[in-house]
Short mmCIF file of N, CA and C in Angstrom, two decimals:
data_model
loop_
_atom_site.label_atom_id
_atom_site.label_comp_id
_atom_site.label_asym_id
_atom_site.label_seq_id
_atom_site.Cartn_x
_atom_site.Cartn_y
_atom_site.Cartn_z
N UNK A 49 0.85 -1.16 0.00
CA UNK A 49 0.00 0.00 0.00
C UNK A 49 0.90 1.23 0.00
N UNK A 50 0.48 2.21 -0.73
CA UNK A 50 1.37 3.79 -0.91
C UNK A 50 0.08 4.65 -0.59
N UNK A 51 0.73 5.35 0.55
CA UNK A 51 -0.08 6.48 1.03
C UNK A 51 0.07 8.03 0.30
N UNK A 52 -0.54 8.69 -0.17
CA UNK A 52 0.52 9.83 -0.95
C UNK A 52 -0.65 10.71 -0.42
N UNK A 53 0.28 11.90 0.17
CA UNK A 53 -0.16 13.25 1.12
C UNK A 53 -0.51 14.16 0.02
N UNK A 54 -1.46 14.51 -0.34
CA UNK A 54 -1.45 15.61 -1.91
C UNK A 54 -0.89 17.10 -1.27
N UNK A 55 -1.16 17.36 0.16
CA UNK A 55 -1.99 18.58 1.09
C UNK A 55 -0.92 19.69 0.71
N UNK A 56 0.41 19.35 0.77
CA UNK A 56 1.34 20.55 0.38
C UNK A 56 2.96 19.86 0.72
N UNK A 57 2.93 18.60 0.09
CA UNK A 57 4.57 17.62 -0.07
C UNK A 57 4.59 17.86 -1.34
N UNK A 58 3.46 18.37 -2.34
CA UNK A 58 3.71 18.62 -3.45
C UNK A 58 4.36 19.80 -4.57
N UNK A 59 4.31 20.51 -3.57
CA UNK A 59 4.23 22.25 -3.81
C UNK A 59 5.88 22.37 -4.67
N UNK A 60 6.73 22.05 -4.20
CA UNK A 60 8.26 22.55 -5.02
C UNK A 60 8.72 21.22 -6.20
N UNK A 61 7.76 20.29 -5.96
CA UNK A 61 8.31 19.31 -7.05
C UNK A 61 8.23 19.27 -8.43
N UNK A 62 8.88 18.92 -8.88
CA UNK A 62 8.59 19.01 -10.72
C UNK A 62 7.51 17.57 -10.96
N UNK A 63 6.66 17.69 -11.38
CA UNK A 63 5.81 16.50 -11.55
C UNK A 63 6.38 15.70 -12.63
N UNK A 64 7.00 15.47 -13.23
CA UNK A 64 7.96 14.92 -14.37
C UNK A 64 8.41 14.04 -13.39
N UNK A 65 9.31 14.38 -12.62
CA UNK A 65 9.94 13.85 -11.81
C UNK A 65 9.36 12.83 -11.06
N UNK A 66 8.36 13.52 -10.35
CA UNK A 66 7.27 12.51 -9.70
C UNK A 66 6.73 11.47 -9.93
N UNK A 67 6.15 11.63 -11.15
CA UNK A 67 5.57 10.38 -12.41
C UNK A 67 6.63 9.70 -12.09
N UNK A 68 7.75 9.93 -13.07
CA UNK A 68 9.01 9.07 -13.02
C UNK A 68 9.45 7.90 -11.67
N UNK A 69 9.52 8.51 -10.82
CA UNK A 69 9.33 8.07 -9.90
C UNK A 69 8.26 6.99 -8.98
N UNK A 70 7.36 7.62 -9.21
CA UNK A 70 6.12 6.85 -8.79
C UNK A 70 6.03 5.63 -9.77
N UNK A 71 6.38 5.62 -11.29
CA UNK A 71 6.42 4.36 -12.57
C UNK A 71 7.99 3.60 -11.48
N UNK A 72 8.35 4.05 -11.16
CA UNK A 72 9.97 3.20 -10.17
C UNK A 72 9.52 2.20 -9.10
N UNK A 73 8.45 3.25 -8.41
CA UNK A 73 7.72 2.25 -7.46
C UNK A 73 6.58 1.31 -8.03
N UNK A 74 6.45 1.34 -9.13
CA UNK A 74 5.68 0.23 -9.25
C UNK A 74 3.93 0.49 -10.03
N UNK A 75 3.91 1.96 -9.71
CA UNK A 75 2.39 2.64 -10.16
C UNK A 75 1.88 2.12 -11.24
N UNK A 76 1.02 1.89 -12.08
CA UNK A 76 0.95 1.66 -13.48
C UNK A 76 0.43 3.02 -14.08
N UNK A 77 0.67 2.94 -14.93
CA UNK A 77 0.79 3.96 -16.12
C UNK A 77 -0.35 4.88 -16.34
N UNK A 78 -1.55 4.68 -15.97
CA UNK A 78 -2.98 4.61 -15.76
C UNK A 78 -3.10 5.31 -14.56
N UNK A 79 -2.57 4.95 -13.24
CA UNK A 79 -2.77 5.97 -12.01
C UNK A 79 -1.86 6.75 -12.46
N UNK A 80 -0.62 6.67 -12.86
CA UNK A 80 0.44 8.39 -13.25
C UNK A 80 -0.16 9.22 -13.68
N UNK A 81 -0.47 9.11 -14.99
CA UNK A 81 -1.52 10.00 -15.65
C UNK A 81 -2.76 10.83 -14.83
N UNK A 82 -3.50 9.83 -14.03
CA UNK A 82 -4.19 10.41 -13.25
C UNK A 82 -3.64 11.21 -12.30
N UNK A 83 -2.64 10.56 -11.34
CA UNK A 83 -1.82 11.65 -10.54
C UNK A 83 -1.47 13.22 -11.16
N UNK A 84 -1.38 13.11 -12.19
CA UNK A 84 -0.26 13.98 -13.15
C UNK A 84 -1.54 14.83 -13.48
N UNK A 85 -2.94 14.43 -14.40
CA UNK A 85 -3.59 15.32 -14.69
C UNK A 85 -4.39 15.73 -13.53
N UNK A 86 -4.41 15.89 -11.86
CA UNK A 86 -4.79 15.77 -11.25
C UNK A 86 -4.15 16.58 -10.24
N UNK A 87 -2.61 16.49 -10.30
CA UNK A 87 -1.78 17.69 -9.91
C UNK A 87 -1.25 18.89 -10.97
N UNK A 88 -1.75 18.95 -12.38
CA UNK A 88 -1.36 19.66 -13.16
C UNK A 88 -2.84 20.94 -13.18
N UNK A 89 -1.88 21.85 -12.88
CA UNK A 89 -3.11 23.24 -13.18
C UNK A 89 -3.40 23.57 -11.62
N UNK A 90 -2.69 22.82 -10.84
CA UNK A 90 -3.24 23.52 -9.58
C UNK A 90 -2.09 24.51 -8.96
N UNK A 91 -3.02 25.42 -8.07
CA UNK A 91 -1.99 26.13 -7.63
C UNK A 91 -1.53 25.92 -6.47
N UNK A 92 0.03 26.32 -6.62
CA UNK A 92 1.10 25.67 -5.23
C UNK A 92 0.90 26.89 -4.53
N UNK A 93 1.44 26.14 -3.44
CA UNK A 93 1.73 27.04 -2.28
C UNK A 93 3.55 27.12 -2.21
N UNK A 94 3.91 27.96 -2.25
CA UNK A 94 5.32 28.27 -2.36
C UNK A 94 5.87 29.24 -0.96
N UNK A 95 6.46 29.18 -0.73
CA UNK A 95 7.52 29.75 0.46
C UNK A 95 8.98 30.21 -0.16
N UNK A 96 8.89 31.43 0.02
CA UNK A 96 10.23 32.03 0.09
C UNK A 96 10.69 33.06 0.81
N UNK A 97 12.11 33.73 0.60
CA UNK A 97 12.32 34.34 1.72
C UNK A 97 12.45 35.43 1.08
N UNK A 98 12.40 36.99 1.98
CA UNK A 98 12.40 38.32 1.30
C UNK A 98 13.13 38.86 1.99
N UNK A 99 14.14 39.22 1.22
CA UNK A 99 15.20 40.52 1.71
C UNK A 99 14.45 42.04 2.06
N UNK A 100 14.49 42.49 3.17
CA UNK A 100 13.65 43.96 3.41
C UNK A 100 14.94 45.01 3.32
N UNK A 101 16.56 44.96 3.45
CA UNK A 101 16.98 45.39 4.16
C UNK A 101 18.21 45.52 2.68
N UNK A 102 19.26 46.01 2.59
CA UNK A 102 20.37 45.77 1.19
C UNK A 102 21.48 45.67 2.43
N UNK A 103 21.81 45.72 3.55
CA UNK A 103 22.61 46.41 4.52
C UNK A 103 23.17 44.92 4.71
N UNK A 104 24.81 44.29 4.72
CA UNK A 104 24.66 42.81 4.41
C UNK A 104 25.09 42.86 6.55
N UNK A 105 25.58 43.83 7.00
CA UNK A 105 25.33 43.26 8.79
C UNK A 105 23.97 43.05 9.14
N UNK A 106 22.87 43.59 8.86
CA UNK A 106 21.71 43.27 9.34
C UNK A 106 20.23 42.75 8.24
N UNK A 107 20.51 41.52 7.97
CA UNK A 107 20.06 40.64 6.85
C UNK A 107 18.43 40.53 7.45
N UNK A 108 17.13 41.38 7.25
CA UNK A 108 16.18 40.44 7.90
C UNK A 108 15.20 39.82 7.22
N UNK A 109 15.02 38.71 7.22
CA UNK A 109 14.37 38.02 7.24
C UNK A 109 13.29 37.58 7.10
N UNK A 110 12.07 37.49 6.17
CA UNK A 110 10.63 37.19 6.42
C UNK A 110 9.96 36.06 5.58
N UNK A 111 9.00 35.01 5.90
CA UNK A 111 8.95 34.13 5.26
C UNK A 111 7.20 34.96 5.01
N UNK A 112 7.54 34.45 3.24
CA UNK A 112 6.14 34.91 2.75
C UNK A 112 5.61 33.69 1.92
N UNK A 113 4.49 33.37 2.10
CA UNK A 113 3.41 32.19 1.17
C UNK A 113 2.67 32.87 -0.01
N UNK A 114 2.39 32.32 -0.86
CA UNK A 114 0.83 32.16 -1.75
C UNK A 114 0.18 31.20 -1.42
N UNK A 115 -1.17 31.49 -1.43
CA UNK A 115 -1.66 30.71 -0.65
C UNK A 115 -3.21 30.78 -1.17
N UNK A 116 -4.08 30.10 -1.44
CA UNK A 116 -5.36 29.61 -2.00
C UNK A 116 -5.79 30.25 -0.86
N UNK A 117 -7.10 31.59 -1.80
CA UNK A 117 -8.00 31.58 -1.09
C UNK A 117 -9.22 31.35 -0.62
N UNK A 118 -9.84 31.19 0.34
CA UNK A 118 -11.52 30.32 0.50
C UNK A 118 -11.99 30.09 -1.05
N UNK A 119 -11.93 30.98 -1.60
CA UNK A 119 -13.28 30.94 -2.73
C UNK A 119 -12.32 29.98 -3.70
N UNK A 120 -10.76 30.23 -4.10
CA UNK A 120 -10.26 29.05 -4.83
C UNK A 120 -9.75 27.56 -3.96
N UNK A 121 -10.34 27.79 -2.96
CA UNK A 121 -10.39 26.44 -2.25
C UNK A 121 -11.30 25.42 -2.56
N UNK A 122 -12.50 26.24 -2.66
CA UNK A 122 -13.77 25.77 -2.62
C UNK A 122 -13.77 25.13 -4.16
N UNK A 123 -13.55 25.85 -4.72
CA UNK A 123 -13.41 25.55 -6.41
C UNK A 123 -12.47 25.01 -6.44
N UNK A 124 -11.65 24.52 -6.01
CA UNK A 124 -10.72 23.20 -5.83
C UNK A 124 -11.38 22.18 -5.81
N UNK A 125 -12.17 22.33 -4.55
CA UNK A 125 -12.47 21.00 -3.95
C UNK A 125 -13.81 20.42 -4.41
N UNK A 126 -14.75 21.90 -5.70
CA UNK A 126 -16.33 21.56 -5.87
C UNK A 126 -16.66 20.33 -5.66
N UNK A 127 -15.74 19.31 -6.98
CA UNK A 127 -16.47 17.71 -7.28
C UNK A 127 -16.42 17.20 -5.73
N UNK A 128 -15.58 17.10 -5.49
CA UNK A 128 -15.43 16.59 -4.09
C UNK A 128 -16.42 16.93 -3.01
N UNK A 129 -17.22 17.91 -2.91
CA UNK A 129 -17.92 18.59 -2.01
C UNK A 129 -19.41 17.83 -2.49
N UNK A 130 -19.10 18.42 -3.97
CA UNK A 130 -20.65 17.53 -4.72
C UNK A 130 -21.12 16.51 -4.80
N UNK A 131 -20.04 15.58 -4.78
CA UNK A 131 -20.36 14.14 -4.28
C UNK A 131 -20.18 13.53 -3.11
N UNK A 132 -19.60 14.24 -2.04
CA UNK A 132 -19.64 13.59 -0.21
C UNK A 132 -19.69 14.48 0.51
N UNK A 133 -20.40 15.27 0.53
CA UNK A 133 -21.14 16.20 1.64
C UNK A 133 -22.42 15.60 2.03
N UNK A 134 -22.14 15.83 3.49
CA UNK A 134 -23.62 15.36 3.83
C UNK A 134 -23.74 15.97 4.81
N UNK A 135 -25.13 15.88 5.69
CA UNK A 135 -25.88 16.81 6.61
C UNK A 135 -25.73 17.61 6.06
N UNK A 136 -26.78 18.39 5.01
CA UNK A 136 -26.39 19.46 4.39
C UNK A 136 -27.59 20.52 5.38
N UNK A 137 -28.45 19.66 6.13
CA UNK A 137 -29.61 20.64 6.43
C UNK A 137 -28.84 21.53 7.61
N UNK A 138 -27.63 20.83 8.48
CA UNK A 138 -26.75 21.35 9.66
C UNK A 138 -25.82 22.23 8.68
N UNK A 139 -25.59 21.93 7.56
CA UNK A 139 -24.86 22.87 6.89
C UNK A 139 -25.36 24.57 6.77
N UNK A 140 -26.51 24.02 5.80
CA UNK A 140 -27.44 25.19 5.73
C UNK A 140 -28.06 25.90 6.83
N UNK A 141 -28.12 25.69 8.27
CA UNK A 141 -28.42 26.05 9.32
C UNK A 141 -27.49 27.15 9.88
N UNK A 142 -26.36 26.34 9.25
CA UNK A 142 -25.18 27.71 10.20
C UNK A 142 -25.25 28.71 9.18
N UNK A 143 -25.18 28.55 7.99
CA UNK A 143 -24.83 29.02 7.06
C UNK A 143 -25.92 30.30 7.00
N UNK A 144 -27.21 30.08 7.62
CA UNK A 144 -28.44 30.87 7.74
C UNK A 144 -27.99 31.71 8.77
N UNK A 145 -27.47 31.29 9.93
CA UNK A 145 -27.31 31.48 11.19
C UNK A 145 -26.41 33.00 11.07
N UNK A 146 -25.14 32.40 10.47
CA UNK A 146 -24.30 33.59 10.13
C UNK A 146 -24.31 34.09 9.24
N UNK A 147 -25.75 34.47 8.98
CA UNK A 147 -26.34 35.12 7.91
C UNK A 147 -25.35 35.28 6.82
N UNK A 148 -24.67 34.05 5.72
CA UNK A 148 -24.41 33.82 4.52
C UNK A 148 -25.70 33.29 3.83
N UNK A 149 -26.10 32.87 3.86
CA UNK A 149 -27.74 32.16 3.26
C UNK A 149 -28.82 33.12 4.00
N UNK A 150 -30.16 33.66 3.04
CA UNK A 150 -30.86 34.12 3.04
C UNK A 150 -32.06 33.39 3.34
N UNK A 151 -33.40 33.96 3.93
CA UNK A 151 -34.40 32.73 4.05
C UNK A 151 -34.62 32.64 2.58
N UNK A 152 -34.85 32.93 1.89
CA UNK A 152 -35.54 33.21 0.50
C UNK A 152 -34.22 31.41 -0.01
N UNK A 153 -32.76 32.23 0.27
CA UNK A 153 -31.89 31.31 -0.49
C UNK A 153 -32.51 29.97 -0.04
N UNK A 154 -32.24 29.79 1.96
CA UNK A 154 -32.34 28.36 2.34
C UNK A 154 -33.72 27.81 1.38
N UNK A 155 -34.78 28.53 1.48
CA UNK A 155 -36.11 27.67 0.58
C UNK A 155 -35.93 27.37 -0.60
N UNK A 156 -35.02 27.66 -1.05
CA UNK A 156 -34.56 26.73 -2.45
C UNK A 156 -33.92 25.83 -2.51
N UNK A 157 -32.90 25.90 -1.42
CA UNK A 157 -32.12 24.90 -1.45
C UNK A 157 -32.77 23.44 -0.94
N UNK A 158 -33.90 24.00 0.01
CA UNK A 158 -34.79 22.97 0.90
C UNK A 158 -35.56 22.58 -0.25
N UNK A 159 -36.34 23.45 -1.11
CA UNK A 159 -36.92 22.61 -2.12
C UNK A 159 -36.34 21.97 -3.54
N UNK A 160 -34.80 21.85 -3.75
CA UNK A 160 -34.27 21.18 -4.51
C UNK A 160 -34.29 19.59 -3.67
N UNK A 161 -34.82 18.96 -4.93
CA UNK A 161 -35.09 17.08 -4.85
C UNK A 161 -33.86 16.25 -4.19
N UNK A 162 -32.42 16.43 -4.67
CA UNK A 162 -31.95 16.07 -5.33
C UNK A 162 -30.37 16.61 -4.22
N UNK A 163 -29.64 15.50 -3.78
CA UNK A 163 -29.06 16.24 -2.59
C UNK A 163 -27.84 16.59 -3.54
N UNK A 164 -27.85 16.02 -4.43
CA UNK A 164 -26.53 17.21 -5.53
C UNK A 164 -26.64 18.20 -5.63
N UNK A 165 -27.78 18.14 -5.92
CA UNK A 165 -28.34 19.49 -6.31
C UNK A 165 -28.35 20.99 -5.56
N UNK A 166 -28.82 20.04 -3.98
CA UNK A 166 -28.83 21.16 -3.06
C UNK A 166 -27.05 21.50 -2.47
N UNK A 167 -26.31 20.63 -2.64
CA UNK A 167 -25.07 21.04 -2.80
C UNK A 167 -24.54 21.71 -3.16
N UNK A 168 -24.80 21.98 -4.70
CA UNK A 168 -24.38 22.57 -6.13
C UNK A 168 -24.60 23.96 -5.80
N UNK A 169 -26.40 23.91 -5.40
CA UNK A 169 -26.76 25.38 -5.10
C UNK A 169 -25.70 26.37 -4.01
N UNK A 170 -25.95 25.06 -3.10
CA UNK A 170 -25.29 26.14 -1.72
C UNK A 170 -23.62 26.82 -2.00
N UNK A 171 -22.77 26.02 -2.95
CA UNK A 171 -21.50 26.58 -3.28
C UNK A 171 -21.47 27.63 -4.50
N UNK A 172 -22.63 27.65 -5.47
CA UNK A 172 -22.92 28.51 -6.37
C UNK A 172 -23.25 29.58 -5.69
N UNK A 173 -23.78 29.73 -4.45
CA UNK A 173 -24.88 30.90 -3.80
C UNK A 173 -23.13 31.49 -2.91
N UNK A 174 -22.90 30.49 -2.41
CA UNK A 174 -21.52 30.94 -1.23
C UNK A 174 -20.34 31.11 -2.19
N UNK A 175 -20.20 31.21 -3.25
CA UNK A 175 -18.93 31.26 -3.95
C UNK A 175 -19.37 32.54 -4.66
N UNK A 176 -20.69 32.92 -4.94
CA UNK A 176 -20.91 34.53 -5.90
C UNK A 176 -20.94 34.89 -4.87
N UNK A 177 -20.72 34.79 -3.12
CA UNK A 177 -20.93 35.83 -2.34
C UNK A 177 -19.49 36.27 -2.22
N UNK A 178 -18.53 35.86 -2.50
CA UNK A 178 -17.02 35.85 -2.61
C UNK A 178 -16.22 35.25 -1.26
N UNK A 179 -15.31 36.00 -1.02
CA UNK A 179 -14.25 35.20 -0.01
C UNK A 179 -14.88 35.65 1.52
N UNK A 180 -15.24 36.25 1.91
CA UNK A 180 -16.08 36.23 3.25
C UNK A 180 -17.28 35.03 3.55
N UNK A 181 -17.56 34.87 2.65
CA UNK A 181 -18.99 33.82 2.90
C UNK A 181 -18.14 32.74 2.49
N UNK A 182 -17.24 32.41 1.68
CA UNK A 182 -16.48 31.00 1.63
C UNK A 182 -15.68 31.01 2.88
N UNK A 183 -15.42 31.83 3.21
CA UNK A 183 -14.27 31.38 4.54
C UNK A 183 -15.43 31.04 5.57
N UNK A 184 -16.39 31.57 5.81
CA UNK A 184 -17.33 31.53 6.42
C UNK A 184 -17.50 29.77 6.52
N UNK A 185 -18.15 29.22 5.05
CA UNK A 185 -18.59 27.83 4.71
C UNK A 185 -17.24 27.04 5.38
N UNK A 186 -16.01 27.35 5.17
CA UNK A 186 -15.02 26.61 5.30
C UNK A 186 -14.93 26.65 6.80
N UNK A 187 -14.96 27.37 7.21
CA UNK A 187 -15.35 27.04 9.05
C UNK A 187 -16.43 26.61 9.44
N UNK A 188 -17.60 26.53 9.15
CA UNK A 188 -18.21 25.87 9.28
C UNK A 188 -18.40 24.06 8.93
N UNK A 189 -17.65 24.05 7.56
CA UNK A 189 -17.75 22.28 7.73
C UNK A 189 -16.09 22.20 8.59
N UNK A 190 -15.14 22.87 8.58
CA UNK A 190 -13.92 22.64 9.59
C UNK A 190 -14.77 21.78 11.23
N UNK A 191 -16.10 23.01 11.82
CA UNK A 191 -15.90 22.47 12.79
C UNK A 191 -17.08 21.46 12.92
N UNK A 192 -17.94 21.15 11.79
CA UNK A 192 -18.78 20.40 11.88
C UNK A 192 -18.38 19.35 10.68
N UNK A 193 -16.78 19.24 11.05
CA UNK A 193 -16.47 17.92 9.89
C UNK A 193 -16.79 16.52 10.24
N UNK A 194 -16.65 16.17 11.34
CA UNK A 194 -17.20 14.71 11.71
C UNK A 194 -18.86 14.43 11.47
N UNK A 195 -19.30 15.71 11.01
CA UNK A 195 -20.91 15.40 10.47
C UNK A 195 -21.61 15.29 9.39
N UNK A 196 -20.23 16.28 8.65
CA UNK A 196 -20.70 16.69 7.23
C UNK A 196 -19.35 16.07 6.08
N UNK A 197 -18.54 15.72 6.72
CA UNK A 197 -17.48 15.57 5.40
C UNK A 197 -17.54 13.83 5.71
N UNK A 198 -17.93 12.68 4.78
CA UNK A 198 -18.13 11.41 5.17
C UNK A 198 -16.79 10.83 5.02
N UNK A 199 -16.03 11.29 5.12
CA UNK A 199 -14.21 10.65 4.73
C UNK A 199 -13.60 11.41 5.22
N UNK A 200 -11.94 10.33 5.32
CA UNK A 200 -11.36 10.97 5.87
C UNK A 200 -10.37 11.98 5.13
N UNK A 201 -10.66 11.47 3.69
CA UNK A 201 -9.82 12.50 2.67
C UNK A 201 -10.19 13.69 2.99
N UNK A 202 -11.78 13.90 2.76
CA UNK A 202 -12.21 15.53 2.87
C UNK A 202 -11.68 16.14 4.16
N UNK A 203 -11.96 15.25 5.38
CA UNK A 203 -11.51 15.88 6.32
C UNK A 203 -10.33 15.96 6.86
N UNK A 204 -9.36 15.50 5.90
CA UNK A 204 -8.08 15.80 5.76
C UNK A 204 -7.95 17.13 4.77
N UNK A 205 -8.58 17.42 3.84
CA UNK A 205 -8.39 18.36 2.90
C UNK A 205 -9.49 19.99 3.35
N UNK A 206 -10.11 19.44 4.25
CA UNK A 206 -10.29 20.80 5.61
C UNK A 206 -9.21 20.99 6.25
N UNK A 207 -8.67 20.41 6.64
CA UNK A 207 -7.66 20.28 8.12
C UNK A 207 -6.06 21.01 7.11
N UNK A 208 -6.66 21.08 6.03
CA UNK A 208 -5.17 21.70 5.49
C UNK A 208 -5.35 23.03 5.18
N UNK A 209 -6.45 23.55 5.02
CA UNK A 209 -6.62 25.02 4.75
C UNK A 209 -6.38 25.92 6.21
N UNK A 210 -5.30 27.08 5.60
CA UNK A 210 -4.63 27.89 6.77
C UNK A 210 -5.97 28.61 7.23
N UNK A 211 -6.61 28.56 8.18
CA UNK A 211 -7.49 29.20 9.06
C UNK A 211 -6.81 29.85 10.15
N UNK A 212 -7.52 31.77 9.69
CA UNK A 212 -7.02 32.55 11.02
C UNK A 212 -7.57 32.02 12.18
N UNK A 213 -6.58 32.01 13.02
CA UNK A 213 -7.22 32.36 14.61
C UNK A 213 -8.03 32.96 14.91
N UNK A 214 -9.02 32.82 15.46
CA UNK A 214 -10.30 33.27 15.82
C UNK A 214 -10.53 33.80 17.33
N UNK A 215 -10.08 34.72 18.10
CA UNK A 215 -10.16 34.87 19.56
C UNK A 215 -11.61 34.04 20.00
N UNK A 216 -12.78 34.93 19.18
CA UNK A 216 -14.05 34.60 19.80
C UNK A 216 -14.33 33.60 19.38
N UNK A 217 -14.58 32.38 18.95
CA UNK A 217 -15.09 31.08 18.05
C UNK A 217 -16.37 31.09 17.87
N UNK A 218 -16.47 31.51 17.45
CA UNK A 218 -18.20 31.50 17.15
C UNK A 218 -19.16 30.59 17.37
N UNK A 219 -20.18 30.11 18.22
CA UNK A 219 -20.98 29.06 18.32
C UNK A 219 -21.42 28.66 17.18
N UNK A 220 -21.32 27.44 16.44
CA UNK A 220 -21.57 27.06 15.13
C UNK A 220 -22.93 25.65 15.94
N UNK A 221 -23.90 25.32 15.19
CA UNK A 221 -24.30 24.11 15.56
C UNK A 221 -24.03 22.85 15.05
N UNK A 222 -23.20 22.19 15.94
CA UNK A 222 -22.46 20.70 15.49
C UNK A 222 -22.95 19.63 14.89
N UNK A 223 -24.31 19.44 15.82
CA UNK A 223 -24.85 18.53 15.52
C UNK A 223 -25.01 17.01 16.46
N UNK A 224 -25.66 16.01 16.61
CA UNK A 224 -24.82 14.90 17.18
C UNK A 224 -24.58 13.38 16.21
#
């Protein structure tokens, strides 16, 4: 069995390389490709360091990221969300709660058939609201992931998005 971390072991590698590699261990040709079109087009997270200073006795120092935000998180992760999200009604509850969803919105989403569907809606509705209402969604399934994300991939692929510190935490409803 090969465990492979996607979350950010990937970020400085040349995927050429990787393939190559992964065909060494044994992969067949069929998962590379998939690996490959699967890590190709996404965006890394990179780390480097920035000179503030030209003065070479006092060199300082600062580490700066790029870094995906809520709304290209979310659109990362759509398919994924669209097909294993669940408790969407505890979803839509907070989501009402901290007034990102509208009553008008939740009654649509409540009267879509079709729990794709009502999925589809709620990230179409939280993704035109832009990066406040996605960071919003993204703390909300963060702390109601043991209810709503049915794997442990997704809730590994919550657990990797940089979330500010929050002094106050907001009462979210969990669920049981």
């Amino acid at each position: 069995m090969l465990f492979i971390d996607y979350s950010s072991a990937f970020n400085t590698i040349v995927l050429s390389k990787l393939i190559t590699k992964l065909r060494i261990l044994g992969l067949n040709t069929s998962l590379c490709n998939w690996i490959l079109d699967f890590l190709t087009g996404r965006p890394q997270v990179r780390s480097y360091v920035l000179k503030h200073t030209s003065d070479a006795a006092d060199t300082t120092r600062d580490m700066a990221s790029a870094r995906q935000s809520a709304l290209e998180y979310i659109r990362n992760g759509r398919l994924h969300l669209i097909r294993r999200l669940q408790n969407l009604p505890l979803i839509v509850e907070n989501l009402f709660q901290r007034k990102v969803l509208h009553e008008e919105e939740v009654s649509k989403i409540q009267a879509e058939v079709d729990r794709f569907d009502q999925t589809r809606r709620i990230l179409d509705w939280v993704s035109a609201k832009g990066e406040a209402a996605c960071y919003e969604l993204l703390t909300i399934l963060y702390i109601t992931r043991k209810r709503t994300l049915d794997d442990a991939d997704l809730q590994q692929w919550i657990s990797c998005f940089p979330f500010e510190e929050d002094p106050e935490m907001t009462d979210y409803l969990v669920g049981k």
